[in-house]
Coordinates of C-alpha atoms in Angstrom, one line a residue:
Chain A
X1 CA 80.2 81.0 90.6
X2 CA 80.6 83.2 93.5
X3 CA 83.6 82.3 95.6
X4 CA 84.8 83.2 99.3
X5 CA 88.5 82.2 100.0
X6 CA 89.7 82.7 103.4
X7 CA 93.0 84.5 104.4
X8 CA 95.0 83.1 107.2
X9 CA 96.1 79.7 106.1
X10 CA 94.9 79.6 102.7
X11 CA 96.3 82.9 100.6
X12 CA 98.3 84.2 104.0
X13 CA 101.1 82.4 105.2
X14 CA 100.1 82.1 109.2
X15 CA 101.8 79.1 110.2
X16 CA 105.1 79.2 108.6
X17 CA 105.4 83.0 109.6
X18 CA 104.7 81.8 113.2
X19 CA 107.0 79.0 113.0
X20 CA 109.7 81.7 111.9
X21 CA 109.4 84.1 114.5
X22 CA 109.2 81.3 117.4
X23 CA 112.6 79.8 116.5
X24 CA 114.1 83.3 116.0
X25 CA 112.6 84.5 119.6
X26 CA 112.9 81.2 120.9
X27 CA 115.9 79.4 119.8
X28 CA 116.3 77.4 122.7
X29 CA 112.7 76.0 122.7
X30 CA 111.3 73.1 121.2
X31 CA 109.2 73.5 118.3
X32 CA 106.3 71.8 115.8
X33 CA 107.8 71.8 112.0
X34 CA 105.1 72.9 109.7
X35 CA 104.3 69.1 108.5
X36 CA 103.8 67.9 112.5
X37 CA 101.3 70.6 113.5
X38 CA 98.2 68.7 114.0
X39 CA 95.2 70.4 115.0
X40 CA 94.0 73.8 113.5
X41 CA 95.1 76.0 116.6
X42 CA 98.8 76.5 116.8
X43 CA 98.4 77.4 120.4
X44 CA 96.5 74.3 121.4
X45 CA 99.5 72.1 120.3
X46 CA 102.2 73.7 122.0
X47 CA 103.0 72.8 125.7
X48 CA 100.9 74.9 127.6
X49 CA 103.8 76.5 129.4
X50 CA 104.7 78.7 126.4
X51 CA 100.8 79.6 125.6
X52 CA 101.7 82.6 126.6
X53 CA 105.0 83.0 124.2
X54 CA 103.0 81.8 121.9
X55 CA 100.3 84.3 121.7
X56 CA 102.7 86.8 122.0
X57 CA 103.9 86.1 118.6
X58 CA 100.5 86.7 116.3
X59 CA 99.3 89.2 119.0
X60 CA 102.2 91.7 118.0
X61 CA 102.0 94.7 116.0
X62 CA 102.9 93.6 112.5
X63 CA 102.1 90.0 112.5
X64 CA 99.2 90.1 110.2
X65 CA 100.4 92.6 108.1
X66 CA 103.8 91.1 107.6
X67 CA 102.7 87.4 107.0
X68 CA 103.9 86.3 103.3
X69 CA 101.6 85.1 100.7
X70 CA 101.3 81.4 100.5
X71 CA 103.2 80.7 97.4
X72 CA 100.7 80.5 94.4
X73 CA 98.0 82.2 95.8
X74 CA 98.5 85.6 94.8
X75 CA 99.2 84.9 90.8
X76 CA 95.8 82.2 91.0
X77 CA 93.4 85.1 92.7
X78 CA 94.3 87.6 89.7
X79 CA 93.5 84.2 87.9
X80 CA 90.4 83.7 89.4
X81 CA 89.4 86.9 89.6
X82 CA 90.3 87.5 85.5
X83 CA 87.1 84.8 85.2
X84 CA 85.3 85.0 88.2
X85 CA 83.3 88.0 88.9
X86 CA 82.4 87.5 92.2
X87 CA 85.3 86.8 94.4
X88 CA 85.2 87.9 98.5
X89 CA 87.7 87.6 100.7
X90 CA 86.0 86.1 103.5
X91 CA 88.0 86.4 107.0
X92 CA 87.3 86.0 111.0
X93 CA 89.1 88.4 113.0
X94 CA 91.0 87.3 116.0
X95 CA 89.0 87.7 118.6
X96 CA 88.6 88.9 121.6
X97 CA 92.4 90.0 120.4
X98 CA 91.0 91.8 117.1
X99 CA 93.3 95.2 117.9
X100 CA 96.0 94.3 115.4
X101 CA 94.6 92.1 113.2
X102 CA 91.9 93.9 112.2
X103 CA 93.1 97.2 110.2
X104 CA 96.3 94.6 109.4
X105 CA 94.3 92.5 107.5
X106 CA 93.0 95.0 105.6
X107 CA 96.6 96.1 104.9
X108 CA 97.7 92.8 103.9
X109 CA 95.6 93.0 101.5
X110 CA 96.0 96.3 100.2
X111 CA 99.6 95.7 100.1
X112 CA 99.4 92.5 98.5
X113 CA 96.5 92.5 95.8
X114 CA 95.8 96.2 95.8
X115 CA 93.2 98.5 96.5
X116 CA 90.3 96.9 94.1
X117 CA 90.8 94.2 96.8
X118 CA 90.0 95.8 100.0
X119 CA 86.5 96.3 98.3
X120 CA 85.3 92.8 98.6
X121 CA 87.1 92.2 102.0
X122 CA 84.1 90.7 104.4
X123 CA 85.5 90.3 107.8
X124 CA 83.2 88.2 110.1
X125 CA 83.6 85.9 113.1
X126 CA 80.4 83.8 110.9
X127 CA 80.9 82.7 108.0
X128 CA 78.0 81.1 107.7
X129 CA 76.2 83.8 107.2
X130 CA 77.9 84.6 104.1
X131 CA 76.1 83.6 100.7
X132 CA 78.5 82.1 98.1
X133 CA 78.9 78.9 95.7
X134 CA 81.7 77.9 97.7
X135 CA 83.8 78.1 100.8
X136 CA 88.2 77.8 100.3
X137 CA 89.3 77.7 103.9
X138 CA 91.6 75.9 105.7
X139 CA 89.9 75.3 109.4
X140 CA 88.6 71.9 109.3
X141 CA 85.2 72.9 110.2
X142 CA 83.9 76.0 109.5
X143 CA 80.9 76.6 111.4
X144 CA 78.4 79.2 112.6
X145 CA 74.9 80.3 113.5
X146 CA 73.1 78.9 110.2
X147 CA 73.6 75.8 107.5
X148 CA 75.8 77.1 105.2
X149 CA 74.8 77.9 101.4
X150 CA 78.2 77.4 100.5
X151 CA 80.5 73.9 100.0
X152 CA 83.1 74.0 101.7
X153 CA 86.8 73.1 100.0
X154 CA 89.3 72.9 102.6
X155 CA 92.6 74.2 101.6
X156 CA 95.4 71.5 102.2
X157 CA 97.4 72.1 105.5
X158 CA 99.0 69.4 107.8
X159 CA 96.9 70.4 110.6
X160 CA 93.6 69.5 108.5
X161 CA 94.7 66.3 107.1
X162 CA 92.4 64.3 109.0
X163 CA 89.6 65.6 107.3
X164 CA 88.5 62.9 104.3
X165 CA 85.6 63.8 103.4
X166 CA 85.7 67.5 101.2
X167 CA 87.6 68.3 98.3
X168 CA 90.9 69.2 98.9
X169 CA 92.7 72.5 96.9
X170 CA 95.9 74.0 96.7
X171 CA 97.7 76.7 94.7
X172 CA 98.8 73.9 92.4
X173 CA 95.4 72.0 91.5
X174 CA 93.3 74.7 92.2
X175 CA 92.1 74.9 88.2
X176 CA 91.0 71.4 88.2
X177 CA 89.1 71.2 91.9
X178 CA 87.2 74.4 91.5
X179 CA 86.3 72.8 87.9
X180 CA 84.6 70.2 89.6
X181 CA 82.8 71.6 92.3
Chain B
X1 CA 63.9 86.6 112.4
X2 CA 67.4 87.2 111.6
X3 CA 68.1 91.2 111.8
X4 CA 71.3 93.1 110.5
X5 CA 71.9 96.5 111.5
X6 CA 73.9 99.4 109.9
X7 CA 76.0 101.2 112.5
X8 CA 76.3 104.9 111.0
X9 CA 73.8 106.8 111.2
X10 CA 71.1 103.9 113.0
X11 CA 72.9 103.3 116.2
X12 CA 76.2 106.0 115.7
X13 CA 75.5 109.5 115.5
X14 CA 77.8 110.3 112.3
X15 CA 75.7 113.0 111.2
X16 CA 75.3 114.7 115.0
X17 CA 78.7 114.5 115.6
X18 CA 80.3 115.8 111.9
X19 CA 78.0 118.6 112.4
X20 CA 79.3 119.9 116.1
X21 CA 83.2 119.2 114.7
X22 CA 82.1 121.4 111.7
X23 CA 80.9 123.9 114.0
X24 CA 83.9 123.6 116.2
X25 CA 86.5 123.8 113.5
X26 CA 84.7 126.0 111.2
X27 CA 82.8 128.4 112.9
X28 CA 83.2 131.0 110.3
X29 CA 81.9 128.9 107.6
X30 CA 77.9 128.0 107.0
X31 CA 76.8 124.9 108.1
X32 CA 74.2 122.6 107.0
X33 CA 71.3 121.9 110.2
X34 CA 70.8 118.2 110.4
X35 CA 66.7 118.6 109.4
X36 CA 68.3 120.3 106.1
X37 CA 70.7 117.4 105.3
X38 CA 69.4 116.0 101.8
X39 CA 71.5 113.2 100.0
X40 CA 73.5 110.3 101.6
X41 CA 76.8 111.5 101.7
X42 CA 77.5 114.9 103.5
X43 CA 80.5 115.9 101.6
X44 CA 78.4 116.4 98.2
X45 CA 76.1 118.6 100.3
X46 CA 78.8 120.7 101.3
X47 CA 80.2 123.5 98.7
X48 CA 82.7 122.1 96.8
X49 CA 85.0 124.1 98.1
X50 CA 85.2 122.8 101.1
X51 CA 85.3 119.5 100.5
X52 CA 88.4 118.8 101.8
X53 CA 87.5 120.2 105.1
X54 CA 84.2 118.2 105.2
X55 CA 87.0 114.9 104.6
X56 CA 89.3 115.8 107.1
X57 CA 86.5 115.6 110.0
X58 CA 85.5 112.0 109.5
X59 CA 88.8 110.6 108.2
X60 CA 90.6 112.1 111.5
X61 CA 91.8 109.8 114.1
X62 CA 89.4 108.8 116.7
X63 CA 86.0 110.4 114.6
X64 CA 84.5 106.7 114.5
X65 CA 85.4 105.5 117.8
X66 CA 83.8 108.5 119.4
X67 CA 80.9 109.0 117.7
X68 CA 77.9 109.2 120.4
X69 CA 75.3 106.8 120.1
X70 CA 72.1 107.7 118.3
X71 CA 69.2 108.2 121.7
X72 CA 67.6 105.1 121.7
X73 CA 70.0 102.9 120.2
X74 CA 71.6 100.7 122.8
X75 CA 68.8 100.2 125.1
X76 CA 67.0 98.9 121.9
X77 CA 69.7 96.9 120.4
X78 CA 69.8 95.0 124.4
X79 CA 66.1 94.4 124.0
X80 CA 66.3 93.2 120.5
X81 CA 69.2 90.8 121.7
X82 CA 66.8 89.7 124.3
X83 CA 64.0 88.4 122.0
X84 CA 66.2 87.4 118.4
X85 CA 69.0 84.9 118.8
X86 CA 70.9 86.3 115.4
X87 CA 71.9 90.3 115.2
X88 CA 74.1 90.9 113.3
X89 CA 75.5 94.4 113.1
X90 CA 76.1 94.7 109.1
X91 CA 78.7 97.8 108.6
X92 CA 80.6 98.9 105.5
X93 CA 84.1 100.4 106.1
X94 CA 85.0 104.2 104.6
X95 CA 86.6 103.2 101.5
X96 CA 89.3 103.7 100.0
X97 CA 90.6 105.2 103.3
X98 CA 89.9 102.3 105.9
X99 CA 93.1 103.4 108.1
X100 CA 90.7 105.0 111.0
X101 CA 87.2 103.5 110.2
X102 CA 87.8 99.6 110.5
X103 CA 89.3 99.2 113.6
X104 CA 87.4 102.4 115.5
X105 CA 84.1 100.6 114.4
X106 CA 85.1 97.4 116.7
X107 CA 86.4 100.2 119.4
X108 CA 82.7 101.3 118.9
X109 CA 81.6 98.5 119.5
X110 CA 83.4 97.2 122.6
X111 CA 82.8 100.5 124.1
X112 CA 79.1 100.8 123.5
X113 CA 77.7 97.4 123.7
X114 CA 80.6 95.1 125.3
X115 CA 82.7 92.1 123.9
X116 CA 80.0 90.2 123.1
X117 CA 78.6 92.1 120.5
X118 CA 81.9 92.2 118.9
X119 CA 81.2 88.6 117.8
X120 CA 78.8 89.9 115.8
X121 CA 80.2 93.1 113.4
X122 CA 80.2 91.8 109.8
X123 CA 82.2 94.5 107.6
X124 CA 81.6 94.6 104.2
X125 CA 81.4 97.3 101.4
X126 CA 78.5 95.1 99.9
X127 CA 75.5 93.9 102.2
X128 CA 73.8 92.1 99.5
X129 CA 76.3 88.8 99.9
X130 CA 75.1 88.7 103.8
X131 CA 71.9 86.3 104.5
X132 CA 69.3 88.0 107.1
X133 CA 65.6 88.9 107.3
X134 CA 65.9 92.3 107.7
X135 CA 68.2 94.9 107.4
X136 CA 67.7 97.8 108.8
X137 CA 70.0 101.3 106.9
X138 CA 69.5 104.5 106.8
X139 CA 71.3 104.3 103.3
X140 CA 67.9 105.3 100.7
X141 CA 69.5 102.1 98.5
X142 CA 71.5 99.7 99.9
X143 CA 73.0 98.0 96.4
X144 CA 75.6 95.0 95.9
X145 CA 76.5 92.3 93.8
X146 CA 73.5 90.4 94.4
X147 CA 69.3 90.6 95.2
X148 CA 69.7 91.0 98.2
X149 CA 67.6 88.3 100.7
X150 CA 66.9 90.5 103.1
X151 CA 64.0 93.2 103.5
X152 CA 65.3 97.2 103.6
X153 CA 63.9 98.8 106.5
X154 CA 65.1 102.5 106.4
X155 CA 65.9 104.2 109.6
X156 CA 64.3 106.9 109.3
X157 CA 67.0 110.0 108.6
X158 CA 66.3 113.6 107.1
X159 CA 68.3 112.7 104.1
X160 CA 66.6 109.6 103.4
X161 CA 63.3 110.9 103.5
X162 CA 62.8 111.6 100.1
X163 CA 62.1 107.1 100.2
X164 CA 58.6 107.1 100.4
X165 CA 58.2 102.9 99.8
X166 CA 59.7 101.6 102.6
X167 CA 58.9 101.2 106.0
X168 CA 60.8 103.3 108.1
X169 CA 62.1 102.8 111.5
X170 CA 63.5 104.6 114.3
X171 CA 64.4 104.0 118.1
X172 CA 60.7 105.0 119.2
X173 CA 58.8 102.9 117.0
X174 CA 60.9 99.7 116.3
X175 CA 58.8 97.3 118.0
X176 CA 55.8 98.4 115.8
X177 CA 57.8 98.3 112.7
X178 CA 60.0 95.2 113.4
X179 CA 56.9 93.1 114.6
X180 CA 55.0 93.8 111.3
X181 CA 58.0 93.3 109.1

């Protein structure tokens, strides 16, 4: 089996990073706890008076770089990649914004899985284009310029929960879903 | 037809511009003309001895993002985005020192062809997992984890020319070579 996993989301902790740093730079704002956000952009769901704040936050210097692993994920991609020859990290860039996040993602994951890692980085707006067995990423539809070779396993977050249709993985049952596909 | 497209050495002038910092920073040392240049990588050309000099030009801050276009290049790659819906510019990073390489190569990018075309940088070491028609490299093999889908067109460089079973293309006679693909 040849497996993509995504990073933001899915084996990088994203939206609970974000959630930190907007109550620590914005203590007196409202805010979304992780199990309300609905919708797969963080931005979108906020008030559009603090788009801007909001931005701010994962368009700093550090951001991507700093973002903790989601728990699990890093001990099941040495499992994985102990069976699986062929795993890619498969990631979109933020764009037009890319300036931090693209060298920073390849930090994160040099500082987080090592350098035999970075190798099979593939950073592309679409992943689509990629070929592979299947697809672990958290956005609720992952589309692009061709029909995908791939299935697509969305990785369980609040914000994709309305999504009934696809096999659904975590850290926890990962063993058993990828089994199956 | 869905085309990919190497950056070094097809549409950035790596080769040009290593040689006129060599020059530069060297000018007591020999130099290799680019007609002479046999082999893919320029360092193992290079005495041994100066191997670490031959490094420090291309992993120095800025080398990628200024690298002048190869003549030709972007008035072609405008035309081709004219006629083909899907270009895809298909780039591995300098590995395992990425620090400059990966973000210059979207600085390239932006600078050189616009935000647009940002969209459509795909970096990975291995260009075999990427789905296209063509692919056009000056590398003489262009190996991965997989058979690759796509056709090897060589852009035609004097290392590479030692290749004598592919077609080879360059920025006067792509729409010969690209039509009979």
């Amino acid at each position: 089996m040849r497996l993509l996993i995504d990073m933001d989301g899915v084996i990088a902790d994203f939206e609970g990073e974000f959630l930190r740093q907007w109550k620590l730079n914005h203590p007196q704002k409202e805010f979304i706890p992780l199990e309300d956000r609905r919708g797969f952009y963080v931005r979108e769901q906020y008030p559009e008076k603090y788009t801007e704040f909001v931005q701010e936050i994962y368009h700093s210097p550090g951001f991507y770089q700093n973002l903790p692993p989601i728990p699990g994920a890093l001990d099941a991609l040495k499992e994985i990649r102990n069976s699986l020859n062929n795993v890619f990290l498969c990631t979109s860039p933020m764009l037009p914004k890319y300036e931090n996040c693209v060298l920073e993602k390849y930090h994160w994951v040099f500082d987080n899985l090592g350098d035999d890692w970075v190798n099979n980085i593939i950073l592309t707006k679409d992943k689509t284009i990629v070929r592979g067995d299947v697809l672990i990423d958290d956005m609720p539809e992952v589309k692009g310029s061709m029909t995908p070779e791939w299935d697509h396993v969305i990785f369980d977050q609040p914000y994709n929960r309305n999504i009934k249709d696809r096999k659904r993985l975590t850290w926890s049952n990962w063993k058993e879903i990828l089994e199956i596909v």
